PDB file of C-alpha atoms in Angstrom:
ATOM      1  CA  MET A   1     187.015  72.445  35.473  1.00  0.00           C
ATOM      2  CA  ASP A   2     188.148  68.899  34.970  1.00  0.00           C
ATOM      3  CA  HIS A   3     190.800  69.792  32.407  1.00  0.00           C
ATOM      4  CA  VAL A   4     192.306  72.266  34.956  1.00  0.00           C
ATOM      5  CA  LEU A   5     192.881  69.441  37.260  1.00  0.00           C
ATOM      6  CA  ASP A   6     194.102  67.195  34.432  1.00  0.00           C
ATOM      7  CA  SER A   7     196.574  69.958  33.269  1.00  0.00           C
ATOM      8  CA  THR A   8     197.821  70.471  36.858  1.00  0.00           C
ATOM      9  CA  LEU A   9     198.112  67.097  38.738  1.00  0.00           C
ATOM     10  CA  GLY A  10     200.892  65.784  36.607  1.00  0.00           C
ATOM     11  CA  VAL A  11     203.186  68.739  37.083  1.00  0.00           C
ATOM     12  CA  ALA A  12     202.120  69.838  40.521  1.00  0.00           C
ATOM     13  CA  PRO A  13     204.804  67.859  42.443  1.00  0.00           C
ATOM     14  CA  GLY A  14     207.507  69.848  40.706  1.00  0.00           C
ATOM     15  CA  LEU A  15     206.005  73.275  41.335  1.00  0.00           C
ATOM     16  CA  THR A  16     206.182  75.611  44.338  1.00  0.00           C
ATOM     17  CA  THR A  17     202.929  76.753  45.844  1.00  0.00           C
ATOM     18  CA  GLY A  18     203.430  80.124  44.144  1.00  0.00           C
ATOM     19  CA  GLN A  19     203.943  78.538  40.747  1.00  0.00           C
ATOM     20  CA  LEU A  20     200.996  76.165  41.227  1.00  0.00           C
ATOM     21  CA  GLY A  21     198.689  78.978  42.192  1.00  0.00           C
ATOM     22  CA  HIS A  22     199.803  80.945  39.066  1.00  0.00           C
ATOM     23  CA  ARG A  23     199.240  78.039  36.868  1.00  0.00           C
ATOM     24  CA  ILE A  24     195.725  77.255  38.192  1.00  0.00           C
ATOM     25  CA  SER A  25     194.767  80.937  37.919  1.00  0.00           C
ATOM     26  CA  ARG A  26     195.828  81.081  34.241  1.00  0.00           C
ATOM     27  CA  LEU A  27     194.108  77.857  33.371  1.00  0.00           C
ATOM     28  CA  VAL A  28     190.800  78.947  35.073  1.00  0.00           C
ATOM     29  CA  MET A  29     190.828  82.410  33.259  1.00  0.00           C
ATOM     30  CA  THR A  30     191.642  80.618  29.966  1.00  0.00           C
ATOM     31  CA  SER A  31     188.936  78.026  30.284  1.00  0.00           C
ATOM     32  CA  ASP A  32     186.178  80.308  31.456  1.00  0.00           C
ATOM     33  CA  PRO A  33     186.930  84.020  30.612  1.00  0.00           C
ATOM     34  CA  ASP A  34     183.320  85.062  31.054  1.00  0.00           C
ATOM     35  CA  GLY A  35     183.272  83.584  34.567  1.00  0.00           C
ATOM     36  CA  ALA A  36     186.560  85.224  35.431  1.00  0.00           C
ATOM     37  CA  ASN A  37     185.231  88.591  34.286  1.00  0.00           C
ATOM     38  CA  SER A  38     182.018  88.167  36.241  1.00  0.00           C
ATOM     39  CA  SER A  39     183.991  87.086  39.341  1.00  0.00           C
ATOM     40  CA  MET A  40     186.244  90.115  39.109  1.00  0.00           C
ATOM     41  CA  ARG A  41     183.297  92.610  38.705  1.00  0.00           C
ATOM     42  CA  GLU A  42     181.689  91.028  41.857  1.00  0.00           C
ATOM     43  CA  GLY A  43     184.921  91.276  43.766  1.00  0.00           C
ATOM     44  CA  LEU A  44     185.477  94.890  42.863  1.00  0.00           C
ATOM     45  CA  ASP A  45     182.118  95.711  44.356  1.00  0.00           C
ATOM     46  CA  ASP A  46     183.571  94.663  47.704  1.00  0.00           C
ATOM     47  CA  ARG A  47     186.638  96.889  47.638  1.00  0.00           C
ATOM     48  CA  LYS A  48     187.459  98.581  50.916  1.00  0.00           C
ATOM     49  CA  VAL A  49     190.142  99.510  53.331  1.00  0.00           C
ATOM     50  CA  ALA A  50     190.464  97.732  56.685  1.00  0.00           C
ATOM     51  CA  ALA A  51     192.710  97.825  59.717  1.00  0.00           C
ATOM     52  CA  HIS A  52     193.134  95.307  62.532  1.00  0.00           C
ATOM     53  CA  ALA A  53     195.373  94.676  65.527  1.00  0.00           C
ATOM     54  CA  ASN A  54     197.897  91.833  65.723  1.00  0.00           C
ATOM     55  CA  PRO A  55     198.547  89.690  68.675  1.00  0.00           C
ATOM     56  CA  ASP A  56     201.974  91.255  68.999  1.00  0.00           C
ATOM     57  CA  PHE A  57     200.275  94.607  69.449  1.00  0.00           C
ATOM     58  CA  THR A  58     201.246  95.834  65.989  1.00  0.00           C
ATOM     59  CA  GLY A  59     198.578  96.654  63.338  1.00  0.00           C
ATOM     60  CA  CYS A  60     197.823  95.855  59.745  1.00  0.00           C
ATOM     61  CA  PHE A  61     196.291  98.145  57.056  1.00  0.00           C
ATOM     62  CA  HIS A  62     194.759  96.570  54.048  1.00  0.00           C
ATOM     63  CA  VAL A  63     193.378  97.859  50.756  1.00  0.00           C
ATOM     64  CA  CYS A  64     191.103  95.071  49.618  1.00  0.00           C
ATOM     65  CA  SER A  65     189.552  93.885  46.403  1.00  0.00           C
ATOM     66  CA  VAL A  66     190.832  96.622  44.084  1.00  0.00           C
ATOM     67  CA  PRO A  67     191.940  96.419  40.435  1.00  0.00           C
ATOM     68  CA  PRO A  68     195.090  94.392  40.051  1.00  0.00           C
ATOM     69  CA  VAL A  69     196.796  96.953  37.948  1.00  0.00           C
ATOM     70  CA  GLU A  70     196.399  99.561  40.684  1.00  0.00           C
ATOM     71  CA  THR A  71     197.785  97.025  43.192  1.00  0.00           C
ATOM     72  CA  SER A  72     200.853  96.284  40.983  1.00  0.00           C
ATOM     73  CA  ALA A  73     201.486  99.945  40.194  1.00  0.00           C
ATOM     74  CA  ALA A  74     201.197 101.040  43.894  1.00  0.00           C
ATOM     75  CA  LEU A  75     203.592  98.386  45.011  1.00  0.00           C
ATOM     76  CA  ARG A  76     206.235  99.290  42.309  1.00  0.00           C
ATOM     77  CA  HIS A  77     205.908 102.923  43.252  1.00  0.00           C
ATOM     78  CA  VAL A  78     206.412 102.193  47.010  1.00  0.00           C
ATOM     79  CA  ASP A  79     209.293  99.960  46.087  1.00  0.00           C
ATOM     80  CA  ARG A  80     211.073 102.549  43.995  1.00  0.00           C
ATOM     81  CA  ILE A  81     210.877 105.122  46.784  1.00  0.00           C
ATOM     82  CA  ALA A  82     211.992 102.567  49.362  1.00  0.00           C
ATOM     83  CA  ARG A  83     215.075 101.613  47.320  1.00  0.00           C
ATOM     84  CA  LYS A  84     215.899 105.319  46.810  1.00  0.00           C
ATOM     85  CA  VAL A  85     215.865 105.816  50.589  1.00  0.00           C
ATOM     86  CA  LYS A  86     217.846 102.682  51.113  1.00  0.00           C
ATOM     87  CA  ASN A  87     220.500 103.781  48.647  1.00  0.00           C
ATOM     88  CA  ASN A  88     220.858 107.064  50.579  1.00  0.00           C
ATOM     89  CA  GLY A  89     222.141 105.071  53.553  1.00  0.00           C
ATOM     90  CA  ASP A  90     219.036 104.146  55.537  1.00  0.00           C
ATOM     91  CA  GLU A  91     219.642 101.125  57.712  1.00  0.00           C
ATOM     92  CA  ARG A  92     216.136  99.785  57.757  1.00  0.00           C
ATOM     93  CA  SER A  93     215.470  96.633  55.669  1.00  0.00           C
ATOM     94  CA  LEU A  94     213.640  96.943  52.333  1.00  0.00           C
ATOM     95  CA  ASP A  95     210.501  95.352  53.829  1.00  0.00           C
ATOM     96  CA  GLN A  96     210.546  97.759  56.735  1.00  0.00           C
ATOM     97  CA  LEU A  97     211.130 100.713  54.271  1.00  0.00           C
ATOM     98  CA  ARG A  98     208.304  99.629  52.041  1.00  0.00           C
ATOM     99  CA  ALA A  99     205.895  99.521  55.012  1.00  0.00           C
ATOM    100  CA  ASP A 100     207.081 102.912  56.342  1.00  0.00           C
ATOM    101  CA  VAL A 101     206.995 104.473  52.848  1.00  0.00           C
ATOM    102  CA  ALA A 102     203.421 103.226  52.214  1.00  0.00           C
ATOM    103  CA  LEU A 103     202.169 104.624  55.512  1.00  0.00           C
ATOM    104  CA  ALA A 104     204.017 107.927  54.934  1.00  0.00           C
ATOM    105  CA  LEU A 105     202.378 108.337  51.578  1.00  0.00           C
ATOM    106  CA  LEU A 106     198.936 107.649  52.917  1.00  0.00           C
ATOM    107  CA  ARG A 107     199.489 110.274  55.681  1.00  0.00           C
ATOM    108  CA  GLY A 108     200.536 112.834  53.075  1.00  0.00           C
ATOM    109  CA  ALA A 109     204.172 112.887  54.367  1.00  0.00           C
ATOM    110  CA  ASN A 110     207.228 112.837  52.167  1.00  0.00           C
ATOM    111  CA  PRO A 111     208.904 109.473  52.862  1.00  0.00           C
ATOM    112  CA  ALA A 112     212.190 110.342  51.155  1.00  0.00           C
ATOM    113  CA  GLY A 113     212.760 113.707  52.986  1.00  0.00           C
ATOM    114  CA  GLY A 114     212.380 115.778  49.836  1.00  0.00           C
ATOM    115  CA  GLY A 115     214.252 113.353  47.660  1.00  0.00           C
ATOM    116  CA  LEU A 116     211.454 112.409  45.363  1.00  0.00           C
ATOM    117  CA  ASP A 117     212.706 114.464  42.340  1.00  0.00           C
ATOM    118  CA  GLY A 118     212.775 112.285  39.249  1.00  0.00           C
ATOM    119  CA  LEU A 119     210.531 109.620  40.576  1.00  0.00           C
ATOM    120  CA  SER A 120     207.537 108.901  38.451  1.00  0.00           C
ATOM    121  CA  GLY A 121     204.256 107.311  39.472  1.00  0.00           C
ATOM    122  CA  GLY A 122     203.862 103.565  39.691  1.00  0.00           C
ATOM    123  CA  SER A 123     204.445 101.697  36.503  1.00  0.00           C
ATOM    124  CA  VAL A 124     203.577  98.100  35.429  1.00  0.00           C
ATOM    125  CA  HIS A 125     205.254  95.334  33.443  1.00  0.00           C
ATOM    126  CA  LEU A 126     202.571  93.618  31.441  1.00  0.00           C
ATOM    127  CA  THR A 127     202.940  90.490  29.338  1.00  0.00           C
ATOM    128  CA  VAL A 128     199.972  89.799  26.999  1.00  0.00           C
ATOM    129  CA  PRO A 129     199.424  87.660  23.966  1.00  0.00           C
ATOM    130  CA  LEU A 130     198.928  89.673  20.795  1.00  0.00           C
ATOM    131  CA  VAL A 131     195.634  87.947  20.047  1.00  0.00           C
ATOM    132  CA  THR A 132     194.356  89.182  23.364  1.00  0.00           C
ATOM    133  CA  LEU A 133     195.648  92.680  22.768  1.00  0.00           C
ATOM    134  CA  VAL A 134     193.695  93.021  19.503  1.00  0.00           C
ATOM    135  CA  ASP A 135     190.612  91.368  21.034  1.00  0.00           C
ATOM    136  CA  LEU A 136     190.696  88.148  18.914  1.00  0.00           C
ATOM    137  CA  ALA A 137     190.960  85.904  22.049  1.00  0.00           C
ATOM    138  CA  ASP A 138     190.640  86.050  25.832  1.00  0.00           C
ATOM    139  CA  TYR A 139     193.942  84.582  26.941  1.00  0.00           C
ATOM    140  CA  PRO A 140     195.051  86.073  30.348  1.00  0.00           C
ATOM    141  CA  GLY A 141     197.961  88.447  30.643  1.00  0.00           C
ATOM    142  CA  ASP A 142     200.534  88.629  33.411  1.00  0.00           C
ATOM    143  CA  LEU A 143     201.546  91.466  35.684  1.00  0.00           C
ATOM    144  CA  ALA A 144     205.137  91.020  36.695  1.00  0.00           C
ATOM    145  CA  GLY A 145     205.452  90.510  40.422  1.00  0.00           C
ATOM    146  CA  TYR A 146     201.709  90.046  40.856  1.00  0.00           C
ATOM    147  CA  ALA A 147     199.631  87.443  39.135  1.00  0.00           C
ATOM    148  CA  PRO A 148     197.754  86.581  35.969  1.00  0.00           C
ATOM    149  CA  VAL A 149     195.064  89.035  35.040  1.00  0.00           C
ATOM    150  CA  ILE A 150     191.928  88.477  32.923  1.00  0.00           C
ATOM    151  CA  ALA A 151     191.996  89.374  29.285  1.00  0.00           C
ATOM    152  CA  ASP A 152     189.823  92.494  29.629  1.00  0.00           C
ATOM    153  CA  ILE A 153     192.001  93.863  32.387  1.00  0.00           C
ATOM    154  CA  ALA A 154     195.164  93.182  30.295  1.00  0.00           C
ATOM    155  CA  ARG A 155     193.586  95.193  27.379  1.00  0.00           C
ATOM    156  CA  GLN A 156     192.653  98.072  29.749  1.00  0.00           C
ATOM    157  CA  ILE A 157     196.238  98.142  31.019  1.00  0.00           C
ATOM    158  CA  ALA A 158     197.582  98.282  27.575  1.00  0.00           C
ATOM    159  CA  LEU A 159     195.269 101.001  26.562  1.00  0.00           C
ATOM    160  CA  ARG A 160     196.313 103.173  29.578  1.00  0.00           C
ATOM    161  CA  GLN A 161     199.911 102.719  28.487  1.00  0.00           C
ATOM    162  CA  ARG A 162     199.397 103.452  24.853  1.00  0.00           C
ATOM    163  CA  ASP A 163     201.560 106.593  24.861  1.00  0.00           C
ATOM    164  CA  GLY A 164     204.355 105.035  26.797  1.00  0.00           C
ATOM    165  CA  ARG A 165     207.434 103.029  25.860  1.00  0.00           C
ATOM    166  CA  TRP A 166     206.828  99.493  24.963  1.00  0.00           C
ATOM    167  CA  THR A 167     209.187  96.466  25.063  1.00  0.00           C
ATOM    168  CA  TRP A 168     208.045  93.673  22.746  1.00  0.00           C
ATOM    169  CA  THR A 169     209.126  90.083  22.535  1.00  0.00           C
ATOM    170  CA  VAL A 170     208.400  87.496  19.866  1.00  0.00           C
ATOM    171  CA  THR A 171     208.521  83.890  20.939  1.00  0.00           C
ATOM    172  CA  HIS A 172     208.360  80.534  19.090  1.00  0.00           C
ATOM    173  CA  ASP A 173     207.898  77.291  20.941  1.00  0.00           C
ATOM    174  CA  GLY A 174     208.701  79.105  24.119  1.00  0.00           C
ATOM    175  CA  GLU A 175     211.968  80.529  22.951  1.00  0.00           C
ATOM    176  CA  THR A 176     212.655  84.252  22.429  1.00  0.00           C
ATOM    177  CA  VAL A 177     213.417  84.892  18.708  1.00  0.00           C
ATOM    178  CA  ALA A 178     213.313  88.765  18.721  1.00  0.00           C
ATOM    179  CA  THR A 179     212.808  91.762  21.046  1.00  0.00           C
ATOM    180  CA  GLY A 180     212.892  95.467  20.823  1.00  0.00           C
ATOM    181  CA  THR A 181     211.353  98.683  22.159  1.00  0.00           C
ATOM    182  CA  THR A 182     209.056 101.284  20.677  1.00  0.00           C
ATOM    183  CA  ARG A 183     207.062 104.239  21.743  1.00  0.00           C
ATOM    184  CA  TYR A 184     204.157 106.259  20.381  1.00  0.00           C
ATOM    185  CA  ARG A 185     205.007 109.767  21.443  1.00  0.00           C
ATOM    186  CA  PRO A 186     207.796 111.463  19.665  1.00  0.00           C
ATOM    187  CA  THR A 187     210.891 112.437  21.739  1.00  0.00           C
ATOM    188  CA  GLN A 188     211.719 116.123  22.289  1.00  0.00           C
ATOM    189  CA  ALA A 189     214.398 115.808  19.635  1.00  0.00           C
ATOM    190  CA  GLN A 190     212.027 114.397  17.110  1.00  0.00           C
ATOM    191  CA  LYS A 191     209.543 117.247  17.849  1.00  0.00           C
ATOM    192  CA  ARG A 192     212.214 119.864  17.310  1.00  0.00           C
ATOM    193  CA  GLN A 193     213.364 118.295  14.067  1.00  0.00           C
ATOM    194  CA  ALA A 194     209.735 117.980  12.671  1.00  0.00           C
ATOM    195  CA  ARG A 195     208.987 121.598  13.575  1.00  0.00           C
ATOM    196  CA  ALA A 196     212.249 122.804  12.017  1.00  0.00           C
ATOM    197  CA  ASP A 197     211.599 121.007   8.774  1.00  0.00           C
ATOM    198  CA  TYR A 198     207.859 121.977   8.732  1.00  0.00           C
ATOM    199  CA  PRO A 199     207.293 125.254  10.635  1.00  0.00           C
ATOM    200  CA  ILE A 200     203.537 125.281   9.943  1.00  0.00           C
ATOM    201  CA  CYS A 201     200.706 122.813   9.488  1.00  0.00           C
ATOM    202  CA  VAL A 202     201.416 120.696   6.385  1.00  0.00           C
ATOM    203  CA  HIS A 203     197.887 120.973   5.035  1.00  0.00           C
ATOM    204  CA  PRO A 204     197.900 123.192   1.922  1.00  0.00           C
ATOM    205  CA  GLY A 205     196.960 126.787   2.843  1.00  0.00           C
ATOM    206  CA  CYS A 206     196.992 126.304   6.519  1.00  0.00           C
ATOM    207  CA  ARG A 207     199.176 128.683   8.482  1.00  0.00           C
ATOM    208  CA  MET A 208     198.943 127.310  12.091  1.00  0.00           C
ATOM    209  CA  PRO A 209     202.421 127.293  13.545  1.00  0.00           C
ATOM    210  CA  ALA A 210     203.880 123.770  14.036  1.00  0.00           C
ATOM    211  CA  ILE A 211     204.393 124.491  17.775  1.00  0.00           C
ATOM    212  CA  ASN A 212     200.609 124.612  18.092  1.00  0.00           C
ATOM    213  CA  CYS A 213     200.051 121.476  15.989  1.00  0.00           C
ATOM    214  CA  ASP A 214     199.835 117.761  16.620  1.00  0.00           C
ATOM    215  CA  LEU A 215     202.485 115.549  15.199  1.00  0.00           C
ATOM    216  CA  ASP A 216     200.653 113.152  12.955  1.00  0.00           C
ATOM    217  CA  HIS A 217     201.940 109.662  12.037  1.00  0.00           C
ATOM    218  CA  ARG A 218     201.778 109.761   8.225  1.00  0.00           C
ATOM    219  CA  ARG A 219     201.522 105.971   8.246  1.00  0.00           C
ATOM    220  CA  PRO A 220     199.246 105.222  11.222  1.00  0.00           C
ATOM    221  CA  ARG A 221     200.580 103.162  13.997  1.00  0.00           C
ATOM    222  CA  SER A 222     197.670 100.668  13.387  1.00  0.00           C
ATOM    223  CA  GLN A 223     199.266 100.068  10.043  1.00  0.00           C
ATOM    224  CA  GLY A 224     202.821  99.573  11.294  1.00  0.00           C
ATOM    225  CA  GLY A 225     203.933 103.204  11.119  1.00  0.00           C
ATOM    226  CA  ARG A 226     206.885 103.970  13.377  1.00  0.00           C
ATOM    227  CA  THR A 227     207.549 107.051  15.443  1.00  0.00           C
ATOM    228  CA  HIS A 228     210.497 108.558  13.535  1.00  0.00           C
ATOM    229  CA  ASN A 229     210.892 111.915  11.581  1.00  0.00           C
ATOM    230  CA  GLN A 230     210.254 110.372   8.167  1.00  0.00           C
ATOM    231  CA  ASN A 231     206.803 109.395   9.459  1.00  0.00           C
ATOM    232  CA  LEU A 232     205.893 112.570  11.428  1.00  0.00           C
ATOM    233  CA  ALA A 233     204.263 115.773  10.170  1.00  0.00           C
ATOM    234  CA  PRO A 234     202.750 118.685  12.067  1.00  0.00           C
ATOM    235  CA  LEU A 235     198.923 119.030  11.588  1.00  0.00           C
ATOM    236  CA  CYS A 236     196.700 121.531  13.334  1.00  0.00           C
ATOM    237  CA  ARG A 237     194.012 119.768  15.382  1.00  0.00           C
ATOM    238  CA  TYR A 238     191.318 120.683  12.693  1.00  0.00           C
ATOM    239  CA  HIS A 239     193.313 119.134   9.795  1.00  0.00           C
ATOM    240  CA  HIS A 240     194.579 116.229  11.960  1.00  0.00           C
ATOM    241  CA  MET A 241     190.951 115.225  12.724  1.00  0.00           C
ATOM    242  CA  MET A 242     189.969 115.839   9.087  1.00  0.00           C
ATOM    243  CA  ARG A 243     192.722 113.647   7.781  1.00  0.00           C
ATOM    244  CA  HIS A 244     191.651 110.651   9.975  1.00  0.00           C
ATOM    245  CA  HIS A 245     187.852 111.010   9.609  1.00  0.00           C
ATOM    246  CA  THR A 246     187.359 112.183   5.960  1.00  0.00           C
ATOM    247  CA  PRO A 247     188.591 110.890   2.593  1.00  0.00           C
ATOM    248  CA  TRP A 248     191.494 113.559   2.439  1.00  0.00           C
ATOM    249  CA  GLU A 249     194.818 111.668   1.951  1.00  0.00           C
ATOM    250  CA  TYR A 250     198.434 112.812   1.854  1.00  0.00           C
ATOM    251  CA  VAL A 251     201.831 111.450   1.111  1.00  0.00           C
ATOM    252  CA  ARG A 252     205.410 112.650   1.667  1.00  0.00           C
ATOM    253  CA  LEU A 253     207.324 113.166  -1.537  1.00  0.00           C
ATOM    254  CA  PRO A 254     211.037 112.320  -1.933  1.00  0.00           C
ATOM    255  CA  ASP A 255     211.987 116.091  -1.647  1.00  0.00           C
ATOM    256  CA  GLY A 256     210.050 116.404   1.661  1.00  0.00           C
ATOM    257  CA  ASP A 257     207.022 118.214   0.194  1.00  0.00           C
ATOM    258  CA  HIS A 258     203.514 116.760   0.892  1.00  0.00           C
ATOM    259  CA  GLN A 259     200.987 116.047  -1.740  1.00  0.00           C
ATOM    260  CA  TRP A 260     197.333 115.937  -0.601  1.00  0.00           C
ATOM    261  CA  THR A 261     194.414 114.412  -2.474  1.00  0.00           C
ATOM    262  CA  SER A 262     190.911 115.924  -1.801  1.00  0.00           C
ATOM    263  CA  PRO A 263     187.784 113.715  -1.700  1.00  0.00           C
ATOM    264  CA  LEU A 264     187.111 114.879  -5.265  1.00  0.00           C
ATOM    265  CA  GLY A 265     190.453 113.622  -6.400  1.00  0.00           C
ATOM    266  CA  HIS A 266     192.211 117.009  -6.779  1.00  0.00           C
ATOM    267  CA  ALA A 267     195.907 117.200  -5.854  1.00  0.00           C
ATOM    268  CA  TYR A 268     197.432 119.981  -3.798  1.00  0.00           C
ATOM    269  CA  LEU A 269     200.984 120.529  -2.830  1.00  0.00           C
ATOM    270  CA  ALA A 270     202.368 121.672   0.607  1.00  0.00           C
ATOM    271  CA  LYS A 271     206.034 122.554   0.348  1.00  0.00           C
ATOM    272  CA  ARG A 272     208.714 121.800   2.970  1.00  0.00           C
ATOM    273  CA  GLY A 273     210.250 124.602   4.926  1.00  0.00           C
ATOM    274  CA  PRO A 274     209.129 128.109   5.911  1.00  0.00           C
ATOM    275  CA  PRO A 275     205.840 129.353   4.557  1.00  0.00           C
ATOM    276  CA  GLU A 276     205.927 131.214   1.306  1.00  0.00           C
ATOM    277  CA  ALA A 277     205.372 134.989   1.467  1.00  0.00           C
ATOM    278  CA  ALA A 278     201.718 135.873   1.102  1.00  0.00           C
TER     279      ALA A 278
END
């Protein structure tokens, strides 16, 4: 760990204690990812809840040694509810509200007095290097508002959010050069459009209604395929699985029809629009 000290001592005087702890954690995770994984697994074995009294006769309630993504998500969920209550005119401070909201949730009470409509569960903001995400390296990720997390945890977080909305940022020499958002699941408008264009499964001969089909990415997401109507087609679950696990292939033609090629090389056409009369 000498290089951790070498990389820290020179800049330590200009860092706050929080910045210093963050830097050291990242350096330790980067220099010994296996050790960081082992340490976390051992720590999770000790997870528990605990309560104790304070000298001022108040009490503390702790949830200890739990996965960092759960900690971050829980805190964000509590914070969202607390801010909603605050915006409704509550005079308590945000810190007081967060504490009261957390206890109310644990007791099964409604901390917002019935005003929870539209609030989703806790979410997380993860920053992770692409080489970590695709398992080519073990650089740590960052949970906003929490701390660095080991590479394996970063990948688990990303996997759990795979159907959600993603914000991506490309940097060069520490400067942001591009940013954007994407998502995997089609919007309701995209679903309606795809099912209007293709009322049934687009595999030749299949009559499964599109409403009962999956929306397949013609060009897979793993190959850069985007979630838009030119890249979506309804496939029943059987043909969806067949398409991804057998040599069957299909392409969208300029007129919107789909041409399939069987494992033996035979071509079949599935036309766009309502099914033809039997």
